Amino acid sequence: MSSENKENGGASQLTTLRRKPVPIAMAKGPHEYIPGDQELPVQITSFMDMLQWAQNWARSKSVWPLGYGLACCAIEMIASAQAHYDLSRFGSEVFRSSPRQADLMIVAGTVSVKMGPRLRLLWEQMPEPKWVISMGQCANSGGEFYDSYYTVQGVDTIVPVDVYVPGCPPRPEALIEGILKLREKIAKQGLKLQGEKEIEV
């Protein structure tokens, strides 16, 4: 066996080892379904884990989004903060106008090639820790404009995305579900999930 084949085989083996399956606890019916709570509970085994959990818990309860609407999805994003849906129940009603005061970027709408560098600049101006929600099919994958010369084929080619909200456009409930899912991810960040196996790389 040549050294080139060994290198290629080793690379593919490392690629398969680095993929980390997330244990999902699926609900058996509507009576078991809790919005935004699908992953298994965390496992706290030390005092440092307890401190990490407390820090994550505080962060997850007040996520401030950046008011960044690009197309029709922005109307649904605005509606989610109105009295009928009341996003303030979850501590995320404070849509900031400055990226320096926000920790969540909701990309709501079609991202054009010209808007890409501006989106990246706004994301870089946000303080750490920061998160991104891709809202709607246009932001997720280009949507109905997927074969157009001016549309970015998914905002994840520009910034790292934490939660994808599908739909064209998604309803305010879908965005609220996405924010609840993000809150779950923040609360469990850096902690080991129960039933999760260690992966040796």
XYZ file of C-alpha atoms in Angstrom:
201
model
C 0.000 0.000 0.000
C 1.481 3.352 -1.042
C 2.045 6.241 1.365
C -0.455 8.360 -0.605
C -3.238 5.804 -0.049
C -2.338 5.600 3.633
C -2.573 9.384 3.932
C -5.930 9.469 2.136
C -7.265 6.608 4.247
C -6.091 8.302 7.417
C -7.704 11.592 6.394
C -11.065 9.954 5.674
C -10.870 8.071 8.976
C -10.215 11.316 10.874
C -13.112 13.000 9.061
C -15.506 10.256 10.126
C -14.211 10.328 13.716
C -14.653 14.100 14.085
C -18.344 13.990 13.207
C -20.087 14.113 16.540
C -23.639 12.764 16.713
C -25.944 14.758 18.974
C -28.186 12.512 21.102
C -31.761 13.625 20.427
C -34.618 12.729 22.763
C -37.628 12.601 20.435
C -41.094 13.173 21.882
C -43.558 10.299 21.483
C -46.485 12.710 21.185
C -47.611 16.309 21.743
C -47.980 15.681 25.479
C -44.203 14.996 25.753
C -43.059 17.802 23.452
C -41.311 20.761 25.097
C -40.398 23.559 22.604
C -36.653 23.961 22.205
C -35.844 21.020 24.471
C -34.929 18.021 22.325
C -31.375 17.181 23.412
C -30.590 14.962 26.373
C -29.911 16.645 29.763
C -26.360 17.579 30.715
C -24.143 15.643 33.082
C -22.508 17.735 35.828
C -19.631 15.909 37.534
C -17.474 18.691 39.015
C -17.629 22.154 40.578
C -16.267 23.672 37.347
C -19.148 22.077 35.445
C -21.549 23.682 37.924
C -19.973 27.110 37.353
C -20.100 26.578 33.583
C -23.780 25.611 33.828
C -24.585 28.718 35.923
C -22.814 30.988 33.445
C -24.566 29.346 30.500
C -27.947 29.555 32.256
C -27.570 33.314 32.809
C -26.487 33.873 29.195
C -29.329 31.841 27.747
C -32.042 33.802 29.558
C -31.378 37.188 27.914
C -30.284 36.881 24.297
C -30.448 40.293 22.604
C -30.952 40.105 18.821
C -29.581 42.546 16.271
C -32.345 44.193 14.233
C -31.160 42.957 10.847
C -34.011 42.271 8.423
C -33.274 41.833 4.726
C -36.550 40.752 3.091
C -40.059 39.454 3.820
C -38.800 37.292 6.711
C -38.120 40.537 8.576
C -41.881 41.180 8.822
C -42.316 37.833 10.596
C -39.359 38.644 12.853
C -40.966 41.992 13.749
C -44.314 40.268 14.368
C -42.685 37.873 16.841
C -41.866 40.827 19.110
C -45.419 42.227 18.997
C -48.014 41.677 21.718
C -49.701 38.695 20.013
C -46.547 36.521 20.174
C -44.644 38.455 22.880
C -40.999 37.506 22.464
C -40.314 39.421 25.693
C -41.498 36.328 27.629
C -38.150 34.794 26.701
C -35.948 37.836 27.320
C -35.252 38.528 23.626
C -37.501 41.505 22.880
C -34.641 44.022 22.964
C -33.794 44.328 19.249
C -30.603 46.383 19.263
C -29.667 48.819 16.502
C -25.939 48.520 17.158
C -24.022 45.245 16.751
C -21.900 46.194 19.761
C -24.935 45.793 22.024
C -26.251 42.523 20.534
C -25.215 38.897 20.950
C -27.577 37.268 18.422
C -27.748 37.976 14.703
C -31.008 36.861 13.084
C -30.403 36.820 9.329
C -33.988 37.244 8.112
C -34.198 37.266 4.338
C -32.267 37.042 1.096
C -28.533 37.758 1.337
C -27.214 39.267 -1.882
C -23.563 39.118 -2.926
C -23.279 42.854 -2.273
C -24.731 42.508 1.248
C -22.379 39.632 2.187
C -19.353 41.757 3.222
C -21.597 44.115 5.233
C -23.178 41.156 7.027
C -19.727 39.800 7.870
C -18.607 43.217 9.135
C -21.643 43.527 11.434
C -21.031 39.987 12.743
C -17.369 40.818 13.474
C -18.431 43.941 15.400
C -20.602 41.892 17.762
C -18.906 41.063 21.096
C -18.180 37.476 22.123
C -20.014 35.248 22.837
C -22.280 35.640 19.807
C -24.694 33.443 17.906
C -26.443 33.406 14.519
C -29.935 32.251 13.526
C -30.601 31.759 9.819
C -34.287 32.531 9.282
C -36.086 31.400 6.132
C -35.111 29.431 3.053
C -33.398 32.395 1.361
C -30.950 32.752 4.245
C -30.625 28.970 4.674
C -29.860 28.003 1.076
C -30.753 30.795 -1.346
C -34.429 29.805 -1.439
C -36.264 30.471 -4.687
C -33.255 32.494 -5.852
C -30.822 29.563 -5.431
C -29.716 29.679 -9.103
C -29.362 33.463 -9.306
C -26.025 35.171 -9.903
C -26.520 37.730 -7.099
C -27.789 35.543 -4.225
C -25.540 33.949 -1.603
C -26.184 30.189 -1.464
C -26.696 30.078 2.271
C -25.531 32.536 4.927
C -23.368 29.798 6.468
C -20.844 30.500 3.695
C -20.237 33.905 5.347
C -20.824 33.452 9.098
C -21.158 30.353 11.317
C -24.835 29.510 11.883
C -26.091 27.979 15.138
C -29.793 27.410 14.357
C -31.636 27.157 11.028
C -35.334 28.129 10.940
C -36.998 26.671 7.799
C -39.942 28.208 5.970
C -40.782 30.756 3.281
C -41.354 32.831 5.304
C -41.394 31.057 8.674
C -44.144 32.129 11.043
C -43.286 34.000 14.263
C -43.855 30.759 16.231
C -41.095 29.103 14.185
C -38.653 31.901 15.026
C -39.568 31.667 18.708
C -38.957 27.888 18.520
C -35.555 28.611 16.960
C -34.693 31.044 19.761
C -35.757 28.453 22.352
C -33.534 25.871 20.625
C -30.650 28.355 20.692
C -31.257 28.938 24.402
C -30.981 25.180 24.947
C -27.702 25.076 23.019
C -26.300 27.994 25.036
C -27.345 26.392 28.341
C -25.561 23.127 27.412
C -22.479 24.685 25.815
C -19.212 23.175 27.034
C -20.984 20.471 29.075
C -21.257 16.761 28.412
C -24.690 15.409 27.520
C -25.924 12.244 29.234
C -25.412 9.233 26.969
C -22.799 11.058 24.884
C -19.721 9.001 24.089
C -16.189 10.360 24.048
C -14.676 10.470 20.572
C -10.925 9.898 20.315
C -9.217 11.873 17.553
